[in-house]
Short mmCIF file of C-alpha atoms in Angstrom, two decimals:
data_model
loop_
_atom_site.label_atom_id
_atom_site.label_comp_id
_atom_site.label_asym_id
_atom_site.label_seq_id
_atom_site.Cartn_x
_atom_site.Cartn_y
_atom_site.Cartn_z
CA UNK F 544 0.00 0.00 0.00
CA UNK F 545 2.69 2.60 0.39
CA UNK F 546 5.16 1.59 -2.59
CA UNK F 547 3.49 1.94 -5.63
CA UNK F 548 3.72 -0.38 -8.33
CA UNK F 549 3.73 -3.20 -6.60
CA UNK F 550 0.34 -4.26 -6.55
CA UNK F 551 0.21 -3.56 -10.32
CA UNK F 552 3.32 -6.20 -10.88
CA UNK F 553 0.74 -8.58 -8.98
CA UNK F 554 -1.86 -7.87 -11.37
CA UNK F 555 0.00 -7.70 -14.14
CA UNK F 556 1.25 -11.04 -13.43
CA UNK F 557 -2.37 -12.55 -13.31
CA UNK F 558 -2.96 -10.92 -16.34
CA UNK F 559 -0.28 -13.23 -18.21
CA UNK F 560 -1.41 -16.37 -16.47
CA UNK F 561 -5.17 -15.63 -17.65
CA UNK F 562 -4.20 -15.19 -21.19
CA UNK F 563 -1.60 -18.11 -21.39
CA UNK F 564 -4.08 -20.52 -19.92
CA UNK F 565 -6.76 -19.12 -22.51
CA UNK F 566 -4.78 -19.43 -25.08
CA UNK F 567 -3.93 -23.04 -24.17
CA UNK F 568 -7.52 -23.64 -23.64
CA UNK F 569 -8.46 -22.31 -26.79
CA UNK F 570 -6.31 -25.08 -28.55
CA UNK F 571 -7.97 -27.86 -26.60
CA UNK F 572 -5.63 -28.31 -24.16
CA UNK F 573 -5.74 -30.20 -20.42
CA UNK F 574 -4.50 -28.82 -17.64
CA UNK F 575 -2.89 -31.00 -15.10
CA UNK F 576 -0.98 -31.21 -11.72
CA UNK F 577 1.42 -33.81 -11.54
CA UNK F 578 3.15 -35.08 -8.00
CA UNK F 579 5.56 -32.41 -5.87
CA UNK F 580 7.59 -34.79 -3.81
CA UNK F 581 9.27 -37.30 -6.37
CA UNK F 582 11.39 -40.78 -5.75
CA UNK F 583 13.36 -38.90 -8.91
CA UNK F 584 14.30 -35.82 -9.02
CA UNK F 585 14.01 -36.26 -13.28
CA UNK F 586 13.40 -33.93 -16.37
CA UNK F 587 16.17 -31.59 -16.04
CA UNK F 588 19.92 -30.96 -15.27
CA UNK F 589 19.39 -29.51 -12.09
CA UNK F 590 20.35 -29.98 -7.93
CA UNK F 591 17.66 -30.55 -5.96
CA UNK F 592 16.37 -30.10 -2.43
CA UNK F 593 15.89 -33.50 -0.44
CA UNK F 594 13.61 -34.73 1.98
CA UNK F 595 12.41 -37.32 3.81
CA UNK F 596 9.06 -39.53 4.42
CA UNK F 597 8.82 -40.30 7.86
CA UNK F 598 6.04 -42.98 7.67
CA UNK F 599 7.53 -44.85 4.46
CA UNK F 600 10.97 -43.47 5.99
CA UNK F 601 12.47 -42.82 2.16
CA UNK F 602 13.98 -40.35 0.89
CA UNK F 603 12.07 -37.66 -1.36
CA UNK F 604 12.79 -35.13 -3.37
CA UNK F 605 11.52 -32.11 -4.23
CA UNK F 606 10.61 -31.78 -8.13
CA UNK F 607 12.80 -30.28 -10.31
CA UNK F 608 10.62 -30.53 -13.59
CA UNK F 609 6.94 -31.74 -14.63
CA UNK F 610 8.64 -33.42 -17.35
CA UNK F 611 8.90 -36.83 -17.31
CA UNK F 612 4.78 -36.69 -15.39
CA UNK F 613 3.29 -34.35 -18.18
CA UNK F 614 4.67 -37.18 -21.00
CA UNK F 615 3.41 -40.40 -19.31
CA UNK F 616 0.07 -38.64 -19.68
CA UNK F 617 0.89 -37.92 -23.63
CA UNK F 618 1.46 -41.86 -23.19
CA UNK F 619 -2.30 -42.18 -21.78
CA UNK F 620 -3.60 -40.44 -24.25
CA UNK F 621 -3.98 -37.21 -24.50
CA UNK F 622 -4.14 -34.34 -27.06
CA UNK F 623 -2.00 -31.63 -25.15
CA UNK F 624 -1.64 -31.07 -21.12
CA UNK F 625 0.17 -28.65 -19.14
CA UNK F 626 0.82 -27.49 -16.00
CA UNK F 627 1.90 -24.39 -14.26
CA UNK F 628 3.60 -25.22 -10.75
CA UNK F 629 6.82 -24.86 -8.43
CA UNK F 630 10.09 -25.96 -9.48
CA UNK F 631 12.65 -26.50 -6.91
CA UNK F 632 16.34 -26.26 -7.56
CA UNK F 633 19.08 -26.08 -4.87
CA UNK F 634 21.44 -24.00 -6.15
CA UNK F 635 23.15 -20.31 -6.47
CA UNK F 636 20.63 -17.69 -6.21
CA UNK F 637 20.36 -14.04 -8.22
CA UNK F 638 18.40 -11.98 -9.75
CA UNK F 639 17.25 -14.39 -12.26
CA UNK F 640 17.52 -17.92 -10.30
CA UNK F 641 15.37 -18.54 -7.73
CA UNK F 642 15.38 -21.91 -5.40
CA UNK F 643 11.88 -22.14 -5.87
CA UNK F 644 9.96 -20.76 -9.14
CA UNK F 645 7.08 -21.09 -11.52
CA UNK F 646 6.98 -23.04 -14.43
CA UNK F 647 4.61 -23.73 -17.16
CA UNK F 648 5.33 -26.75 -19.21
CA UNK F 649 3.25 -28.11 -22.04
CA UNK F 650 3.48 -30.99 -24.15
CA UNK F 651 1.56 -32.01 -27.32
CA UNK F 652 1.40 -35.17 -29.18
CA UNK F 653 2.22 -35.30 -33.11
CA UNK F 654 4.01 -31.77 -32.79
CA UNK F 655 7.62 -31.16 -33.29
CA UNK F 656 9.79 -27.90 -32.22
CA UNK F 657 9.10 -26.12 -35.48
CA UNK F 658 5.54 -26.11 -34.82
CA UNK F 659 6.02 -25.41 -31.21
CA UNK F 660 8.55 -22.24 -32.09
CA UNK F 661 5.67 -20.92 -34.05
CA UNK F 662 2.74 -21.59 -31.25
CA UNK F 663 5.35 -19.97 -28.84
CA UNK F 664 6.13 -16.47 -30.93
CA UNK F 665 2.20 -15.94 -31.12
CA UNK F 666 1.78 -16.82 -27.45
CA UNK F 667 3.96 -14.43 -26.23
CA UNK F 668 2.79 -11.89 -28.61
CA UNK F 669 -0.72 -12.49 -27.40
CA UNK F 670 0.16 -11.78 -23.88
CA UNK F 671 2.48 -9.03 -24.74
CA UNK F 672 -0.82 -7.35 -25.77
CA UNK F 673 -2.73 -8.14 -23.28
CA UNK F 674 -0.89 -7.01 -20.79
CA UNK F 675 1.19 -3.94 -22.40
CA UNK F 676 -1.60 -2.86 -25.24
CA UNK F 677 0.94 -3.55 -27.81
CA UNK F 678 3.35 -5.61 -29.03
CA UNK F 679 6.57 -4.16 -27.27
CA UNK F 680 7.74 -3.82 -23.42
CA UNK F 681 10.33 -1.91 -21.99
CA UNK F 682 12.39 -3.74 -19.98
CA UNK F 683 15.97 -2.29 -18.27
CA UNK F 684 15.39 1.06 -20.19
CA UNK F 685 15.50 -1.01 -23.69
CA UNK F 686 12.67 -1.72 -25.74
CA UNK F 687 11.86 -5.27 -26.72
CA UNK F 688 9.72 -6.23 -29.53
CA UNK F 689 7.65 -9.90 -29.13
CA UNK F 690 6.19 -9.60 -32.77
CA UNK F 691 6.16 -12.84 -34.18
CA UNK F 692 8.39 -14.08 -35.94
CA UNK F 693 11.42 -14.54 -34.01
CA UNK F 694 14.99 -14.96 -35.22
CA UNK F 695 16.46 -18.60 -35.50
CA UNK F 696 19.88 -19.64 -34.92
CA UNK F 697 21.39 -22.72 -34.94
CA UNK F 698 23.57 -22.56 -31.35
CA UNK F 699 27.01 -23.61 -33.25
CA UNK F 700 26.59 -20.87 -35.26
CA UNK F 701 26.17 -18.39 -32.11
CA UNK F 702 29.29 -19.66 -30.47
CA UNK F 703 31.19 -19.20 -33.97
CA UNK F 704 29.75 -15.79 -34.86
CA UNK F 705 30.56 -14.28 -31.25
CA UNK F 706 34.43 -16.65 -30.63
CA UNK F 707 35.39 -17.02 -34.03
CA UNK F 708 35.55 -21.06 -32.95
CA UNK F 709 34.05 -23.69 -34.97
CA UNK F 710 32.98 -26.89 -32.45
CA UNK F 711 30.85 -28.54 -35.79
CA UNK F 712 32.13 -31.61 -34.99
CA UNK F 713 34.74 -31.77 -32.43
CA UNK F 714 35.21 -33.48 -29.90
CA UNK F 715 35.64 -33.22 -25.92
CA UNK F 716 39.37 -32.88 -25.97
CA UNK F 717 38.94 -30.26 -29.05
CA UNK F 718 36.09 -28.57 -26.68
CA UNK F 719 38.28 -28.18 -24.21
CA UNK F 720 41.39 -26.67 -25.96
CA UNK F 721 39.05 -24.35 -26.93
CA UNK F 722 38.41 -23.49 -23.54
CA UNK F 723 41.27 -22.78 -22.48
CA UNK F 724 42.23 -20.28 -25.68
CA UNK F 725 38.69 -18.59 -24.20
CA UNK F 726 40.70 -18.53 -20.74
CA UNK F 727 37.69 -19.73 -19.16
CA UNK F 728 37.44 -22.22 -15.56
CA UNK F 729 36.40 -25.39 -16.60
CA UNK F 730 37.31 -28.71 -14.53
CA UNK F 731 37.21 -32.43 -15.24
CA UNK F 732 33.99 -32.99 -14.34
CA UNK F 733 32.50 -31.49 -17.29
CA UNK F 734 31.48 -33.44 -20.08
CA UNK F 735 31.07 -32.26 -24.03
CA UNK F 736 27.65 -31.06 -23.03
CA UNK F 737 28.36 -28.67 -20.41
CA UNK F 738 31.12 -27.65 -21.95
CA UNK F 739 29.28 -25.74 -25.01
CA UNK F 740 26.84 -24.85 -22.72
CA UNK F 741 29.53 -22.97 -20.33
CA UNK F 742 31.29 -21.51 -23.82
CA UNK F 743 27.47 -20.21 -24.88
CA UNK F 744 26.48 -18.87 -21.73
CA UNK F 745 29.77 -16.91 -21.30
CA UNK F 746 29.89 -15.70 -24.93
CA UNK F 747 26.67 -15.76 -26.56
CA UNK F 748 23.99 -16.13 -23.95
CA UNK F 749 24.02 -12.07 -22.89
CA UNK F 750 24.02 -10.50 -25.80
CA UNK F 751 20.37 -11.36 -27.71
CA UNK F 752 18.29 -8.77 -26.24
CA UNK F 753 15.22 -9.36 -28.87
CA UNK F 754 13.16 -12.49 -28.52
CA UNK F 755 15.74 -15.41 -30.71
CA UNK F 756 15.45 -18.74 -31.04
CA UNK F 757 18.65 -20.29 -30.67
CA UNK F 758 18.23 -23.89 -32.09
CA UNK F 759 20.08 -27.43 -32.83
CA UNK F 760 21.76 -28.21 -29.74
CA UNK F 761 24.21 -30.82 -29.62
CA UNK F 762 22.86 -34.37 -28.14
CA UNK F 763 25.18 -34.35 -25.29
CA UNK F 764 23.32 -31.43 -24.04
CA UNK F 765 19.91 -32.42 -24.53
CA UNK F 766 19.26 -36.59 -22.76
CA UNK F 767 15.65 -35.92 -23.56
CA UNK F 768 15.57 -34.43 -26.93
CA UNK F 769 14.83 -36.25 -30.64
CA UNK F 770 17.71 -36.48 -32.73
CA UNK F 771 17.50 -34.25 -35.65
CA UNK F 772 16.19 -35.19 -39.08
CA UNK F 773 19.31 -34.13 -41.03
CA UNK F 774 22.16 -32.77 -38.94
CA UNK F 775 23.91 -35.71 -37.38
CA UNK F 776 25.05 -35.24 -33.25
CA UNK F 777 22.76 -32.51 -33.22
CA UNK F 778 18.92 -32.79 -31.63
CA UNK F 779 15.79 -30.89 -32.08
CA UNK F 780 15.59 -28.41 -29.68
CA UNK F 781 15.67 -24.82 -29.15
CA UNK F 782 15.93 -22.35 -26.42
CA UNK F 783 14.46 -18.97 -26.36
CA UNK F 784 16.41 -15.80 -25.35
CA UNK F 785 15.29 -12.48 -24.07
CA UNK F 786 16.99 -9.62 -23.24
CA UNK F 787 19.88 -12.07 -22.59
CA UNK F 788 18.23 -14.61 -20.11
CA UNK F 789 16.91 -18.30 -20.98
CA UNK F 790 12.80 -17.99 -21.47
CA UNK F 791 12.02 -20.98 -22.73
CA UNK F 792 13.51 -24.60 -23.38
CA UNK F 793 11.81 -27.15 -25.83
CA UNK F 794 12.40 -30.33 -27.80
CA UNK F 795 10.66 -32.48 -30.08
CA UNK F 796 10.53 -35.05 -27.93
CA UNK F 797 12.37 -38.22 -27.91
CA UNK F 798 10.38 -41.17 -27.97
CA UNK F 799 12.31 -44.15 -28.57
CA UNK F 800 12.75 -45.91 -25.31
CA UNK F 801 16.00 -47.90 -26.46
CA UNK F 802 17.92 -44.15 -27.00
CA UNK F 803 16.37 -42.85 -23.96
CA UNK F 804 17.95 -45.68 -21.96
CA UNK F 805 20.90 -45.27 -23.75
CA UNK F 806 21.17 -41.79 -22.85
CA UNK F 807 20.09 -42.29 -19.47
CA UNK F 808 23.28 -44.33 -19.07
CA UNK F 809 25.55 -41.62 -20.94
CA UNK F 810 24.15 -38.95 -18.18
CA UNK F 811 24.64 -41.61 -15.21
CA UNK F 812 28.56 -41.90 -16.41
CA UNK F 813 28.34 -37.95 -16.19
CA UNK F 814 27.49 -38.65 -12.36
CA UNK F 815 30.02 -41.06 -11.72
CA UNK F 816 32.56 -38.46 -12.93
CA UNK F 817 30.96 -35.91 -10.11
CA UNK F 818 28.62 -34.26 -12.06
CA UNK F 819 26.10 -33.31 -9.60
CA UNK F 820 23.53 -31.97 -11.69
CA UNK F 821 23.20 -35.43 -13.97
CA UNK F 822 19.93 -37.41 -14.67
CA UNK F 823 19.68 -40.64 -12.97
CA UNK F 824 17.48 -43.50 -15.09
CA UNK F 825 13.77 -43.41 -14.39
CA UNK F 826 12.85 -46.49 -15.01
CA UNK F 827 8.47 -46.08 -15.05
CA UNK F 828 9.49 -43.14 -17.29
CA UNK F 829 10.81 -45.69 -19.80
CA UNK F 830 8.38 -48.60 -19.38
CA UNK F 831 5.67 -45.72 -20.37
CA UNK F 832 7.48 -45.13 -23.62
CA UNK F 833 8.17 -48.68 -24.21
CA UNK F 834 4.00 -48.87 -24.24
CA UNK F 835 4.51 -46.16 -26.68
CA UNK F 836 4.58 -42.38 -26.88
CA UNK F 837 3.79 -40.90 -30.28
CA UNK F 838 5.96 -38.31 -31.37
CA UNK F 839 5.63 -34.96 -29.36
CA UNK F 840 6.49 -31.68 -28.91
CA UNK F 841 7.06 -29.90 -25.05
CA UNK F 842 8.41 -26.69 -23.77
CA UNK F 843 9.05 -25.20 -20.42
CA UNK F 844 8.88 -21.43 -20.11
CA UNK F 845 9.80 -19.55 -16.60
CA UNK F 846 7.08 -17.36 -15.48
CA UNK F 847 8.77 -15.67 -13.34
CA UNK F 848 11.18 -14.19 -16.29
CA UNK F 849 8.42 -13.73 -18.62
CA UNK F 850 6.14 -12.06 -16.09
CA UNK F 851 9.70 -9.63 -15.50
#
C-alpha cells in the first residue's frame, strides 16, 4: 500500500497467467498437476532439495521438472496437457535464479519444435498485448519487440559468430582446448555437453536482447531431446532468449525408449565423474514409452522471467 507499483506487478502477473491458460484452452488443451515430492528428481539438469518420508521413511525429493509426469500422460492419451507449478532447484541464487519458481510446461502429441517455435512467438505476442496494449515492453530502459516471428539460430553458429571457434564436430578434448584459448574455468567434471553450454552462456547467452530462437543443440546437451532429421550429433531443440536470459527450453521429444535408456546411461557416467547436476534412469518413465509415446512436442517457459 505505500510503494506503488507493486500491486500492479501482482496484477499484471495474473494478467499473463489468464491469457496463457486461454490461449492453451483455446487449442484444446488439459490442464494437469502432476506429483511435488518425487522418488526422482528427473526432467532436467538440475540440484535438488531433499527430503524425507517419515512414515515410508524414504527419501524424497523435491521436483525439479513436470517433465517426465506431463509425458506419461501424452502416453495415456492425451491431445495436449500442461501445467503451471513450483520448481525447486538447490542451487546459487540471483536476480534471475530462484530456489523455488514457476513453471509452465506443455506438451503435445504429433508436434515437433518447429511447430512449437511458431505456437510460442504468437503466445507471447498475445500476452504481450494483453498485458502492455501492444506488441513491445520496456524492460531495463531497452525496448523489446515480441512480434512474431522470431529470429532462429542454430547454437554452433552463435558460439562461432561471437568466438570465431568452430565446435561442428569436435570433440571433448577439441572442446576443451578451446576453452582454455577462451581462458575460461572449466574442470574435469564437465562433459562435451556442459562444456558448449559454459562456452554459450559466457559468450553468446548475454548479448540477444530481442526475442531469438537459438536452435540445434548438440545431443550431449539435450538426454531428452529427438535427434534431428538431417544434422547428425545434433537434436531438435531450441531455447528462447530475451533480453539475454533463458525464457524458454523445448524439444521435439524423444520417444524411442532404447535411445532414452541409452542416454540415461551416458548422463549416469556424467554422475560417476561428479557431475552433480546429472539425470539418474527413471525407469516407469521408460516402461511408459516402451507402451509407446507418439511423437511430441514440449516446452518449459519460466514465469517468473516472462512475467519480469
Amino acid at each position: 500500500i505505500v510503494n506503488d507499483g507493486v500491486k500492479d506487478t501482482f496484477l499484471k502477473r495474473a494478467k499473463v497467467l489468464e491469457t496463457m491458460r486461454k490461449y492453451f484452452s483455446e487449442a484444446g488443451y488439459t490442464e494437469v498437476e502432476t506429483p511435488t515430492l518425487q522418488s526422482i528428481a528427473g526432467g532436467a539438469s538440475a540440484r535438488p532439495f531433499i527430503t524425507h518420508h517419515n512414515s515410508l521413511d524414504i527419501d524424497l525429493y523435491l521436483r525439479i521438472a513436470t517433465e517426465l509426469y506431463l509425458k506419461r500422460l501424452i502416453v495415456g492419451g492425451f491431445e495436449g496437457v500442461y501445467e503451471i507449478g513450483k520448481n525447486f532447484r538447490n542451487e546459487g541464487m540471483d536476480r534471475f535464479h530462484n530456489p523455488e519458481f514457476t513453471c509452465m510446461e506443455l506438451y503435445v502429441q504429433y508436434k515437433d519444435y518447429n511447430w512449437m517455435m511458431a505456437f510460442t512467438e504468437k503466445l507471447l505476442e498475445t500476452i504481450c498485448i494483453a498485458v502492455n496494449g501492444e506488441d513491445e515492453s520496456v524492460f531495463d530502459g531497452k525496448t523489446i519487440s515480441f512480434k512474431a516471428p522470431f529470429r532462429r539460430l542454430p547454437i554452433l553458429d552463435a558460439i562461432k559468430e561471437k568466438t570465431g571457434y568452430d565446435l561442428n564436430g569436435m570433440e571433448e578434448d577439441g572442446i576443451r582446448e578451446v576453452c582454455k584459448k577462451l581462458n575460461m574455468e572449466i574442470d574435469d567434471t564437465m562433459g562435451k555437453g556442459k562444456l558448449i553450454d559454459e562456452i554459450f552462456g559466457e559468450f553468446c547467452e548475454g548479448t540477444y536482447i530481442q526475442p531469438t530462437f537459438i536452435i540445434d543443440y548438440p545431443v550431449e546437451m539435450s538426454p531428452l531431446t529427438k535427434m534431428h532429421r538431417s544434422k547428425p550429433g545434433l537434436t531438435e531443440r531450441f531455447e528462447l532468449m530475451v533480453n539475454g536470459k533463458e525464457l524458454a527450453n523445448a524439444y521435439s521429444e524423444l520417444n524411442d525408449p532404447i535411445d532414452q535408456e541409452e542416454r540415461f546411461k551416458e548422463q549416469m557416467k556424467l554422475a560417476d565423474k561428479g557431475d552433480d547436476e546429472a539425470m539418474i534412469i527413471d525407469q516407469d518413465f521408460l516402461r511408459a514409452l516402451q507402451y509407446g509415446m507418439p511423437p511430441t512436442s514440449g516446452i518449459g517457459i519460466g514465469i517468473d522471467r516472462l512475467v519480469m
